[in-house]
């Protein structure tokens, strides 16, 4: 242990060494002319079951992965970080995932694609927002990034485990159109039907219901190399449509035995991308072995021979946005990357789809029937309920059936008995959907078919804050339903909700607003068909007109119509803040798509947002508050040459860092605020320093410098 006299207001400095010796933390970590990555999936922290490995075992497996593959360019998790329905254990499960997986990617950038257990059930608030905070995702859970010239896209299932909603798909289409010159890997949690899964196994829970739409989209882009997913907990690699479809195994959760009597070991998928192809290998961390080459399980590795856009010198980039932003909508976005560029790209795209909701004709549906007592009936984007029915699982459905198109409501025993159509699904309406703008008018429309007539409809509109607080409710007078076809429209005049404590009251607040509709039917003495349901902004029609996006006070706009397939792109001066408020404005369909891309990224900051001030970076308060000590992790991009850098901060709520690659002759760090009187700092360095002036004591081991630094102080390290 080295000790040095504490220097008041000193600066933590690591001088750049003239020669590099030993392990290098930056460029050169991965092998030249190849991208090396590893994917884990389905950790299911918190699950209480004999099949679930202990926290200690999972930690050992992750450590073994990094020991076996020490020079990864990328570390990924394709979802189910924790189990669902854990009640008070949820926060500890999120802590365990953060500590064991997300914070242990070593020097490699880490990205997370939420799974159904993470994102579907809003049991303690907006689950989608929580996943973004957990995984350091800037805005929506769909996003993309480039590593060494290869483009990766996160495609989560936001509203149901077997469905990719239209907001995600529309943004994906935009992303693919903007990156058609790059080799692409698609990352998701669920499999596509007809590829890696058994389509008859747990139908309605495994295999995306809209697989055909996604496969057709994949076919349209020959530069897509693979669809890599979790959820099934097995190691399966299939070649189809000229691509690889890969099930990423398990690092926890249930142990399937469909493919092997002994089940599937804990581990994940190792992959390499060269200029001539993609190689994927199933790896068992339990055995420290590849399943096919070392364990005699054939077919668990596969190579796709195809030319790729791999380039060691290609810059890292990150993109985020929205697939259906409303006129007047506001949202807060967070920055977890820094760039050496002075600007960033903004793309606006138009749409002729003026519907806020999706699946308006009830064409997308699934029925889970693998267990007689655990059945589900799902028409995506909706709930159909009566009283307390349905619970998550039910034995039977006596209230409705799917017609394709449309749904049929069954006759009820008594006139007072009600059956309700909710759009969106009830569990999403309070915190997640449909994002709306106050002080605006909306139209909810229904098309009904009745043989005898005589049924009654009561429409209810409710506005909630993103935190689940009911802000406003309106009950429309009941309407009689006539025989034959009835077209009904309800104008919803949403008030300004100025006392709701939302982003529309103060841009310092993140909380958005949801509008949820309930069509409550009674007097169901005969069957009734609902053939269409829509929610729109009043007067919305045609394509997007005069789009404008305001980003942190800077404006991107285009006069006139913005037609589908002809996006508009503009460069903006890079904002300095770690958090930005975005506002959209447009006419016509009153909806627009937008896409922000940061190029030439040099640092990824995880668990806390970062503001870029040029020569120095300001790390703000953690957004992932579950990790032990609210740990903040900083890693370099592949092209960042720094061999000495601040890697971890613990119990720190604000700090400043002066990296070497930003023109600083010395690496510096300063703690501005902490939980308590001090915070812990870890600095990666390939050399033991001659001195550390500032902290009371310090230690150098395993290629890193460790010390505690008082709040408001700086320290200096001399190499």
XYZ file of C-alpha atoms in Angstrom:
719
model
C 0.000 0.000 0.000
C 1.387 3.404 -1.006
C 0.710 6.459 1.155
C 1.145 10.106 0.245
C 0.411 13.333 2.020
C -3.037 14.706 1.162
C -2.811 17.806 -1.042
C -5.687 20.241 -0.679
C -7.495 20.991 -3.962
C -4.971 18.892 -5.853
C -5.786 17.274 -9.191
C -5.843 13.562 -9.973
C -3.435 13.377 -12.887
C -2.039 10.498 -14.913
C 0.602 11.644 -17.335
C 0.661 9.906 -20.701
C 3.503 7.383 -20.731
C 5.913 7.524 -23.699
C 5.956 3.729 -24.095
C 3.161 1.216 -23.498
C 3.943 -1.942 -21.593
C 1.774 -4.763 -20.322
C -1.991 -4.919 -20.792
C -3.553 -2.226 -22.961
C -7.014 -0.864 -22.127
C -8.246 0.749 -25.298
C -7.345 0.278 -28.912
C -5.929 -3.164 -29.492
C -8.176 -4.942 -27.000
C -9.849 -6.883 -29.781
C -7.910 -8.670 -32.474
C -7.336 -6.783 -35.739
C -9.700 -7.439 -38.636
C -12.312 -9.095 -36.419
C -15.090 -8.017 -34.071
C -15.383 -10.258 -31.012
C -18.606 -10.253 -29.022
C -20.399 -12.267 -26.371
C -24.122 -12.467 -25.565
C -25.682 -13.640 -22.317
C -29.418 -13.911 -21.822
C -32.155 -14.774 -19.345
C -30.357 -14.356 -16.022
C -33.713 -14.286 -14.173
C -32.199 -12.897 -10.985
C -34.616 -13.230 -8.082
C -36.416 -16.376 -9.279
C -36.959 -18.853 -6.463
C -36.739 -22.259 -8.110
C -34.448 -25.289 -7.995
C -33.495 -24.674 -11.637
C -32.237 -21.157 -10.884
C -28.498 -21.011 -10.117
C -27.332 -19.143 -7.049
C -26.044 -15.597 -7.287
C -22.564 -16.899 -6.476
C -22.683 -19.418 -9.335
C -23.903 -16.811 -11.819
C -21.096 -14.491 -10.756
C -18.541 -17.251 -11.316
C -19.970 -17.976 -14.766
C -19.671 -14.323 -15.818
C -16.102 -14.185 -14.493
C -15.252 -17.345 -16.437
C -16.650 -15.871 -19.644
C -14.384 -12.852 -19.313
C -11.395 -15.026 -18.426
C -11.951 -17.162 -21.523
C -12.639 -14.168 -23.795
C -10.503 -11.317 -22.409
C -10.385 -9.196 -25.565
C -14.070 -8.691 -26.381
C -15.109 -5.661 -28.409
C -18.716 -5.932 -27.221
C -20.727 -7.548 -24.406
C -24.516 -7.948 -24.741
C -27.541 -9.116 -22.751
C -30.729 -10.029 -24.636
C -33.124 -9.731 -21.742
C -34.907 -11.142 -18.724
C -32.343 -9.582 -16.435
C -34.628 -10.473 -13.550
C -37.702 -12.615 -13.062
C -41.163 -11.050 -13.035
C -43.715 -10.910 -10.218
C -41.066 -10.697 -7.502
C -42.829 -8.087 -5.386
C -40.441 -6.569 -2.834
C -37.565 -8.657 -4.237
C -37.529 -6.767 -7.559
C -35.069 -4.100 -6.470
C -32.575 -6.621 -5.106
C -32.857 -8.619 -8.356
C -32.063 -5.481 -10.371
C -29.119 -4.833 -8.074
C -27.800 -8.359 -8.610
C -28.044 -8.055 -12.399
C -26.306 -4.669 -12.365
C -23.500 -5.872 -10.096
C -23.018 -9.289 -11.695
C -23.540 -8.704 -15.422
C -23.923 -5.093 -16.566
C -21.093 -3.673 -14.474
C -18.733 -6.560 -15.246
C -18.186 -6.067 -18.972
C -14.601 -4.992 -18.205
C -13.295 -2.690 -20.945
C -15.966 -3.555 -23.551
C -19.071 -1.476 -24.316
C -22.202 -3.150 -22.933
C -25.748 -3.024 -24.323
C -29.000 -4.505 -23.061
C -32.190 -5.533 -24.869
C -35.060 -5.803 -22.345
C -36.945 -9.095 -22.057
C -40.586 -9.773 -21.260
C -39.994 -10.251 -17.523
C -38.268 -6.863 -17.418
C -40.543 -4.748 -19.561
C -44.083 -6.105 -19.939
C -45.604 -5.759 -16.469
C -45.646 -2.237 -14.981
C -45.795 -3.550 -11.411
C -43.903 -0.599 -9.939
C -44.253 2.187 -12.490
C -43.379 2.589 -16.147
C -41.533 -0.647 -16.935
C -40.138 0.670 -20.227
C -38.634 3.737 -18.544
C -37.243 1.555 -15.763
C -35.511 -0.698 -18.304
C -33.930 2.358 -19.912
C -32.634 3.486 -16.521
C -31.414 -0.010 -15.711
C -29.620 -0.454 -19.034
C -28.440 3.137 -19.690
C -30.674 3.536 -22.762
C -31.139 7.133 -23.895
C -34.874 7.155 -24.640
C -36.986 4.308 -26.031
C -35.930 0.653 -25.512
C -35.320 0.338 -29.267
C -32.048 1.892 -30.416
C -28.981 1.079 -32.529
C -25.208 1.370 -32.433
C -22.131 0.724 -34.583
C -19.003 -1.125 -33.490
C -16.117 -1.590 -35.961
C -18.345 -0.906 -38.948
C -21.080 -3.390 -37.910
C -24.554 -2.044 -37.128
C -26.542 -3.547 -34.220
C -30.238 -2.859 -33.526
C -32.212 -3.482 -30.320
C -35.765 -4.692 -31.082
C -37.698 -5.261 -27.831
C -41.229 -6.627 -27.471
C -42.823 -3.682 -25.693
C -46.480 -4.580 -25.158
C -46.512 -8.366 -25.258
C -43.888 -11.148 -25.175
C -44.803 -12.301 -28.696
C -45.367 -8.996 -30.472
C -43.243 -6.163 -31.856
C -45.520 -3.124 -31.890
C -45.857 -0.674 -34.772
C -43.925 2.105 -33.020
C -40.890 -0.179 -32.812
C -41.321 -1.597 -36.320
C -41.705 1.830 -37.926
C -38.536 3.070 -36.229
C -36.755 -0.146 -37.249
C -37.746 0.440 -40.885
C -36.309 3.947 -40.688
C -33.105 2.697 -39.068
C -32.613 -0.030 -41.671
C -33.193 2.409 -44.536
C -30.522 4.735 -43.129
C -27.982 1.930 -42.663
C -28.432 -0.169 -45.784
C -24.714 0.127 -46.591
C -23.659 -1.571 -43.330
C -23.719 -5.183 -42.179
C -26.450 -5.505 -39.541
C -27.129 -7.722 -36.518
C -30.676 -7.624 -35.107
C -30.986 -8.230 -31.350
C -34.258 -9.173 -29.690
C -35.653 -11.251 -26.858
C -38.023 -13.583 -28.714
C -37.572 -15.838 -31.720
C -39.144 -15.625 -35.145
C -41.448 -18.475 -36.096
C -39.975 -21.056 -38.417
C -36.399 -20.427 -37.270
C -34.843 -21.418 -33.925
C -37.914 -22.415 -31.934
C -40.457 -25.216 -31.946
C -43.531 -23.387 -33.226
C -45.803 -25.798 -31.337
C -44.034 -25.325 -27.995
C -45.816 -22.854 -25.690
C -47.640 -21.275 -28.627
C -48.693 -17.770 -27.696
C -45.629 -17.262 -25.512
C -42.711 -18.232 -27.769
C -42.349 -17.136 -31.358
C -43.427 -13.648 -32.420
C -47.013 -13.431 -33.640
C -45.967 -10.970 -36.360
C -42.941 -13.035 -37.405
C -43.985 -12.996 -41.056
C -43.908 -9.181 -41.188
C -40.443 -9.109 -39.639
C -39.038 -11.883 -41.837
C -40.313 -10.066 -44.925
C -38.564 -6.933 -43.686
C -35.346 -8.897 -43.136
C -35.566 -10.337 -46.654
C -35.693 -6.805 -48.052
C -32.237 -6.050 -46.599
C -29.523 -8.471 -47.767
C -27.054 -6.684 -45.472
C -28.772 -8.181 -42.386
C -26.568 -11.018 -41.120
C -28.495 -12.409 -38.157
C -31.398 -12.276 -35.708
C -30.026 -13.130 -32.230
C -32.433 -13.571 -29.319
C -33.078 -14.901 -25.823
C -36.288 -16.175 -24.160
C -36.003 -19.868 -25.092
C -32.985 -20.603 -22.852
C -31.476 -22.988 -25.405
C -28.535 -22.935 -27.801
C -29.874 -23.151 -31.338
C -28.352 -21.784 -34.545
C -30.294 -22.102 -37.790
C -29.516 -20.793 -41.245
C -32.584 -19.569 -43.113
C -33.266 -16.929 -45.768
C -29.496 -16.565 -46.155
C -29.056 -15.425 -42.530
C -28.330 -16.917 -39.144
C -31.055 -17.120 -36.512
C -29.567 -17.663 -33.073
C -31.023 -18.542 -29.662
C -28.501 -17.244 -27.130
C -28.774 -19.895 -24.402
C -29.077 -19.089 -20.709
C -27.133 -17.605 -17.828
C -30.026 -18.431 -15.463
C -33.714 -19.339 -15.458
C -35.391 -22.622 -16.349
C -33.303 -25.392 -17.878
C -34.958 -26.783 -21.036
C -34.347 -30.379 -22.077
C -35.941 -30.329 -25.538
C -32.605 -30.465 -27.367
C -30.570 -32.543 -24.925
C -31.470 -34.876 -22.054
C -28.988 -33.177 -19.737
C -30.490 -29.780 -20.494
C -28.689 -26.582 -21.400
C -25.642 -25.372 -19.439
C -25.100 -21.850 -18.185
C -23.199 -19.753 -20.680
C -23.951 -17.772 -23.807
C -23.079 -17.073 -27.428
C -19.613 -16.095 -28.557
C -19.434 -14.557 -32.022
C -16.820 -13.202 -34.371
C -17.386 -11.014 -37.410
C -14.608 -10.791 -39.973
C -14.579 -9.219 -43.402
C -15.649 -12.546 -44.882
C -18.398 -13.678 -42.540
C -20.034 -14.262 -39.160
C -19.134 -17.178 -36.871
C -21.333 -18.034 -33.872
C -20.390 -20.581 -31.173
C -22.412 -21.853 -28.203
C -20.277 -21.677 -25.079
C -20.798 -23.442 -21.741
C -19.328 -21.438 -18.881
C -20.033 -24.405 -16.600
C -17.613 -26.569 -18.594
C -15.453 -23.793 -20.070
C -16.087 -25.421 -23.431
C -17.865 -24.962 -26.750
C -20.888 -27.234 -26.968
C -20.110 -28.778 -30.337
C -16.317 -28.836 -30.593
C -15.606 -29.794 -26.975
C -18.814 -31.415 -25.690
C -20.012 -33.436 -28.665
C -23.258 -31.553 -29.304
C -23.305 -31.013 -33.070
C -24.903 -28.016 -34.719
C -24.193 -25.607 -31.872
C -21.755 -23.547 -33.970
C -22.347 -22.054 -37.390
C -20.560 -19.847 -39.900
C -22.233 -17.534 -42.404
C -19.808 -16.833 -45.217
C -20.615 -13.404 -46.578
C -18.787 -10.157 -47.197
C -19.219 -7.676 -44.330
C -18.469 -4.023 -43.643
C -16.125 -4.787 -40.742
C -13.495 -2.077 -40.293
C -11.099 -1.666 -37.383
C -10.961 2.075 -38.005
C -14.720 2.691 -38.333
C -15.996 5.008 -35.583
C -18.475 3.947 -32.929
C -21.955 5.485 -33.133
C -25.259 5.378 -31.241
C -28.786 6.220 -32.430
C -32.131 6.644 -30.691
C -35.503 8.158 -31.525
C -39.235 7.539 -31.772
C -41.426 5.649 -34.225
C -44.571 7.765 -33.843
C -44.097 11.093 -32.036
C -47.218 13.254 -31.731
C -47.634 16.895 -32.625
C -46.869 18.787 -29.403
C -45.401 15.804 -27.570
C -42.494 16.369 -25.187
C -40.004 13.891 -23.779
C -36.753 13.853 -21.833
C -33.748 11.976 -23.223
C -30.488 11.117 -21.464
C -26.975 10.991 -22.847
C -24.769 7.994 -22.009
C -22.138 8.531 -24.718
C -19.665 11.247 -25.614
C -18.367 12.114 -29.054
C -15.360 13.916 -30.462
C -17.622 15.495 -33.102
C -18.929 19.029 -32.710
C -22.319 18.029 -34.121
C -24.821 15.177 -34.314
C -27.304 14.063 -36.967
C -31.081 14.412 -36.757
C -33.391 12.677 -39.223
C -37.108 13.444 -39.584
C -39.430 11.044 -41.396
C -43.093 11.334 -42.288
C -45.965 8.895 -41.992
C -49.443 8.533 -43.430
C -50.483 6.478 -40.398
C -52.499 8.922 -38.301
C -53.679 6.273 -35.808
C -52.251 6.553 -32.308
C -53.295 2.996 -31.484
C -52.408 -0.096 -33.458
C -54.105 -3.253 -34.654
C -57.226 -1.214 -35.387
C -59.019 -4.119 -37.092
C -57.929 -6.708 -34.508
C -55.925 -8.708 -37.050
C -53.067 -9.559 -34.659
C -54.005 -12.121 -32.030
C -52.563 -15.033 -30.086
C -53.922 -17.734 -27.805
C -51.732 -19.448 -25.233
C -53.033 -22.938 -24.585
C -50.084 -25.054 -23.408
C -51.646 -25.610 -19.957
C -55.426 -26.062 -19.419
C -55.368 -23.929 -16.263
C -52.978 -21.280 -17.612
C -54.564 -19.969 -20.787
C -54.421 -16.515 -22.329
C -56.353 -14.772 -25.106
C -54.596 -11.698 -26.466
C -55.612 -9.289 -29.184
C -52.600 -6.992 -29.291
C -53.033 -3.415 -28.163
C -56.199 -4.149 -26.178
C -57.755 -5.855 -23.182
C -61.254 -7.288 -23.148
C -62.471 -7.676 -19.586
C -65.445 -8.270 -17.344
C -65.116 -7.472 -13.664
C -61.959 -9.148 -12.377
C -61.634 -11.333 -15.494
C -59.080 -11.922 -16.853
C -56.327 -12.546 -14.361
C -52.928 -13.217 -15.912
C -53.997 -16.832 -16.528
C -57.521 -18.193 -16.877
C -59.028 -21.618 -17.566
C -61.741 -20.421 -19.945
C -63.042 -17.426 -21.851
C -66.823 -16.969 -21.734
C -66.803 -13.346 -22.844
C -65.375 -12.993 -26.362
C -63.667 -14.635 -29.302
C -61.460 -13.510 -32.135
C -62.919 -13.230 -35.647
C -59.984 -11.915 -37.743
C -60.848 -9.202 -38.444
C -62.787 -8.030 -35.427
C -63.800 -9.517 -32.099
C -67.167 -10.893 -31.047
C -68.599 -10.168 -27.591
C -70.725 -13.015 -26.264
C -74.243 -12.678 -24.938
C -74.352 -12.074 -21.161
C -76.800 -13.544 -18.644
C -78.073 -10.245 -17.250
C -78.506 -6.816 -18.823
C -76.418 -5.219 -16.088
C -73.430 -7.473 -16.839
C -70.728 -5.543 -18.674
C -67.898 -6.421 -21.036
C -65.264 -3.752 -21.674
C -62.816 -3.107 -24.488
C -59.735 -1.243 -23.220
C -57.324 0.536 -25.515
C -54.543 0.199 -24.641
C -54.424 -2.852 -22.358
C -55.318 -1.852 -18.790
C -51.901 -2.649 -17.325
C -50.245 -0.307 -19.838
C -52.746 2.553 -19.801
C -51.776 3.918 -16.413
C -48.038 4.370 -16.968
C -46.998 3.600 -20.547
C -49.566 4.089 -23.342
C -50.840 6.097 -25.166
C -48.516 9.058 -24.732
C -50.591 12.177 -25.388
C -50.450 15.964 -25.284
C -52.669 17.976 -22.913
C -54.994 20.776 -24.019
C -55.663 18.992 -27.317
C -58.617 17.134 -28.836
C -58.675 13.460 -29.772
C -61.209 11.240 -31.506
C -61.966 7.671 -30.474
C -63.914 5.747 -33.097
C -65.647 2.354 -33.091
C -67.377 0.352 -35.820
C -69.919 -2.089 -34.375
C -72.092 -4.789 -35.935
C -75.249 -5.924 -34.146
C -77.914 -8.341 -35.303
C -80.792 -7.341 -33.047
C -79.451 -4.129 -31.572
C -80.435 -3.000 -28.094
C -76.965 -3.104 -26.530
C -75.640 -0.022 -24.775
C -72.207 1.595 -24.890
C -70.674 3.861 -22.264
C -67.306 5.377 -23.248
C -64.786 6.462 -20.613
C -61.621 8.507 -21.163
C -58.872 8.703 -18.543
C -55.615 10.628 -18.420
C -52.804 9.384 -16.193
C -49.383 10.666 -15.342
C -46.491 8.379 -16.179
C -46.341 7.563 -12.474
C -49.843 6.066 -12.605
C -51.696 8.985 -11.033
C -55.200 9.594 -12.402
C -55.211 13.210 -13.615
C -58.595 13.407 -15.336
C -61.599 11.274 -16.250
C -64.649 11.770 -18.446
C -67.715 9.543 -18.820
C -69.683 10.022 -22.011
C -73.477 9.540 -21.961
C -74.559 5.997 -22.814
C -75.522 5.333 -26.419
C -77.963 2.775 -27.781
C -76.610 0.418 -30.420
C -78.902 -0.057 -33.430
C -79.251 -3.184 -35.590
C -76.707 -3.448 -38.395
C -73.504 -1.408 -38.616
C -72.956 1.515 -36.253
C -70.105 4.008 -36.594
C -69.531 5.867 -33.361
C -67.098 8.690 -32.641
C -66.253 10.324 -29.320
C -64.386 13.619 -29.123
C -62.031 13.714 -26.156
C -61.071 17.276 -25.216
C -58.109 16.764 -22.945
C -57.676 19.717 -20.546
C -54.329 21.389 -19.907
C -53.699 19.301 -16.743
C -51.433 22.057 -15.486
C -51.391 20.685 -11.946
C -50.354 17.181 -12.991
C -46.662 17.523 -12.207
C -45.599 16.543 -15.739
C -43.105 17.680 -18.351
C -45.841 19.948 -19.738
C -45.824 21.881 -16.445
C -42.047 22.040 -16.083
C -39.345 20.801 -18.434
C -37.287 19.908 -15.380
C -39.703 16.992 -14.858
C -39.556 13.793 -16.950
C -43.127 12.594 -16.338
C -45.310 12.283 -19.453
C -49.090 11.782 -19.852
C -51.125 8.794 -21.060
C -54.654 8.705 -22.502
C -56.567 5.446 -22.015
C -60.028 4.614 -23.360
C -62.599 2.106 -22.111
C -65.655 1.098 -24.158
C -68.044 -0.491 -21.645
C -70.885 -2.550 -23.144
C -74.052 -3.608 -21.308
C -77.484 -5.017 -22.213
C -75.669 -7.751 -24.113
C -78.785 -9.823 -24.732
C -77.278 -10.869 -28.054
C -73.811 -11.025 -29.567
C -72.013 -7.886 -30.714
C -69.072 -7.516 -33.099
C -66.428 -4.795 -32.781
C -64.817 -4.605 -36.211
C -62.614 -1.521 -35.769
C -61.281 0.732 -32.996
C -59.238 3.900 -33.531
C -57.705 6.749 -31.568
C -56.460 9.815 -33.456
C -55.718 13.485 -33.000
C -58.778 15.436 -34.081
C -58.510 16.359 -37.747
C -55.458 14.189 -38.441
C -55.191 13.015 -42.061
C -52.795 12.564 -44.951
C -49.040 12.565 -44.474
C -46.847 14.471 -42.022
C -46.793 18.219 -42.774
C -44.293 20.912 -41.703
C -42.406 18.740 -39.195
C -40.302 20.444 -36.542
C -38.210 18.874 -33.799
C -36.856 21.029 -30.981
C -33.891 19.411 -29.221
C -32.538 21.243 -26.212
C -33.620 24.531 -27.783
C -32.136 23.743 -31.227
C -34.534 23.300 -34.153
C -34.712 20.912 -37.097
C -37.610 21.626 -39.458
C -38.850 21.125 -42.993
C -41.616 23.032 -44.726
C -44.348 21.169 -46.557
C -45.148 17.462 -46.635
C -42.653 14.861 -45.488
C -43.473 11.829 -47.572
C -42.941 8.241 -46.555
C -39.554 6.912 -47.624
C -37.934 10.328 -48.142
C -36.492 11.373 -44.761
C -34.948 14.768 -44.060
C -31.544 14.971 -42.343
C -29.734 17.868 -40.709
C -26.657 18.339 -38.540
C -27.004 20.198 -35.248
C -24.354 21.558 -32.929
C -23.674 19.041 -30.192
C -25.546 19.865 -26.975
C -23.588 19.977 -23.744
C -26.236 18.713 -21.336
C -26.620 15.200 -19.963
C -30.412 15.536 -20.244
C -32.350 17.155 -23.076
C -36.028 17.883 -23.627
C -37.348 17.088 -27.099
C -40.568 18.538 -28.513
C -42.228 17.633 -31.803
C -44.540 19.721 -33.954
C -46.273 18.677 -37.172
C -49.528 18.846 -39.099
C -51.213 16.430 -41.478
C -51.176 13.013 -39.821
C -50.051 14.790 -36.614
C -47.428 12.066 -36.176
C -43.745 11.912 -37.155
C -40.665 9.735 -36.772
C -37.328 11.059 -35.599
C -33.841 9.625 -35.324
C -30.783 11.101 -33.561
C -27.315 9.703 -34.194
C -24.047 10.412 -32.389
C -20.971 9.551 -34.465
C -17.313 9.256 -33.469
C -18.150 8.159 -29.938
C -15.124 7.970 -27.670
C -16.652 7.025 -24.284
C -19.636 5.066 -23.006
C -20.796 6.046 -19.511
C -23.130 3.540 -17.870
C -25.577 3.964 -14.997
C -25.316 7.772 -15.071
C -25.781 10.367 -17.834
C -22.885 12.489 -19.006
C -22.523 16.059 -20.262
C -19.817 16.741 -22.842
C -17.914 20.021 -22.361
C -15.153 19.381 -24.874
C -11.968 18.980 -22.867
C -13.841 17.610 -19.864
C -16.866 15.417 -19.140
C -19.379 15.908 -16.347
C -20.907 12.717 -14.954
C -24.274 13.414 -13.334
C -26.346 11.599 -10.712
C -26.934 7.889 -11.421
C -30.121 6.864 -13.204
C -29.467 3.215 -12.336
C -29.916 3.519 -8.583
C -30.088 -0.235 -7.987
C -26.416 -1.180 -8.315
C -24.378 -1.486 -5.136
C -22.920 1.887 -4.267
C -24.696 3.335 -7.335
C -21.644 2.320 -9.328
C -20.835 4.259 -12.516
C -18.822 2.504 -15.241
C -16.864 4.289 -17.991
C -15.371 2.423 -20.979
C -13.546 3.593 -24.117
C -14.625 3.056 -27.695
C -12.368 0.850 -29.815
C -10.714 3.867 -31.452
C -10.036 5.681 -28.186
C -6.281 5.432 -27.627
C -6.205 6.202 -23.900
C -4.381 3.529 -21.941
C -5.128 5.323 -18.666
C -8.698 6.266 -17.873
C -11.239 6.614 -15.090
C -13.142 3.329 -15.169
C -15.400 3.224 -12.092
C -16.929 5.617 -9.601
C -18.803 4.437 -6.528
C -21.041 6.391 -4.139
C -20.452 9.390 -6.410
C -23.381 11.535 -7.547
C -21.447 14.057 -9.638
C -17.912 14.126 -10.976
C -15.755 15.722 -13.649
C -13.256 13.831 -15.784
C -10.551 15.206 -18.098
C -9.627 12.308 -20.463
C -6.300 12.220 -22.249
C -7.899 11.901 -25.683
C -9.601 15.302 -25.284
C -6.320 17.182 -25.628
C -5.416 17.009 -21.951
C -1.790 16.258 -21.138
C -2.873 14.723 -17.866
C -5.846 12.604 -16.849
C -7.837 14.260 -14.083
C -10.893 13.505 -11.977
C -12.768 15.617 -9.482
C -15.652 14.565 -7.234
C -18.318 17.242 -6.865
C -20.937 15.321 -4.893
C -21.171 11.923 -3.227
C -23.367 9.843 -0.953
C -21.491 10.810 2.162
C -18.163 12.552 2.497
C -16.276 10.684 -0.216
C -16.466 8.388 -3.216
C -14.439 5.455 -4.506
C -12.453 5.742 -7.752
C -10.918 3.073 -9.980
C -8.516 4.094 -12.736
C -7.288 1.657 -15.360
C -3.565 2.002 -15.938
C -1.022 -0.307 -17.520
C 1.699 1.044 -15.214
C 2.035 1.484 -11.486
C 2.179 5.205 -10.694
C 5.154 6.771 -9.007
C 2.914 8.748 -6.680
C -0.712 9.524 -5.927
C -1.060 12.936 -4.326
C -4.442 13.691 -2.839
C -6.114 10.657 -1.315
C -4.959 9.515 2.101
C -4.013 6.129 0.660
C -4.081 4.281 -2.621
C -3.402 0.855 -4.054
C -2.265 -0.452 -7.432
C -3.201 -4.017 -8.377
C -4.247 -5.973 -11.450
C -3.736 -3.039 -13.796
C -5.780 -0.519 -11.828
C -5.374 2.230 -9.232
C -7.875 2.318 -6.355
C -8.486 5.079 -3.830
C -11.125 7.074 -1.989
C -11.492 10.782 -2.710
C -13.255 13.358 -0.559
C -16.149 15.390 -1.925
C -15.019 18.646 -3.490
C -11.427 17.470 -3.843
C -9.102 16.539 -6.668
C -6.135 14.245 -6.650
C -3.011 13.787 -8.774
C -1.418 10.588 -10.029
C 2.122 10.663 -11.377
C 3.198 7.838 -13.709
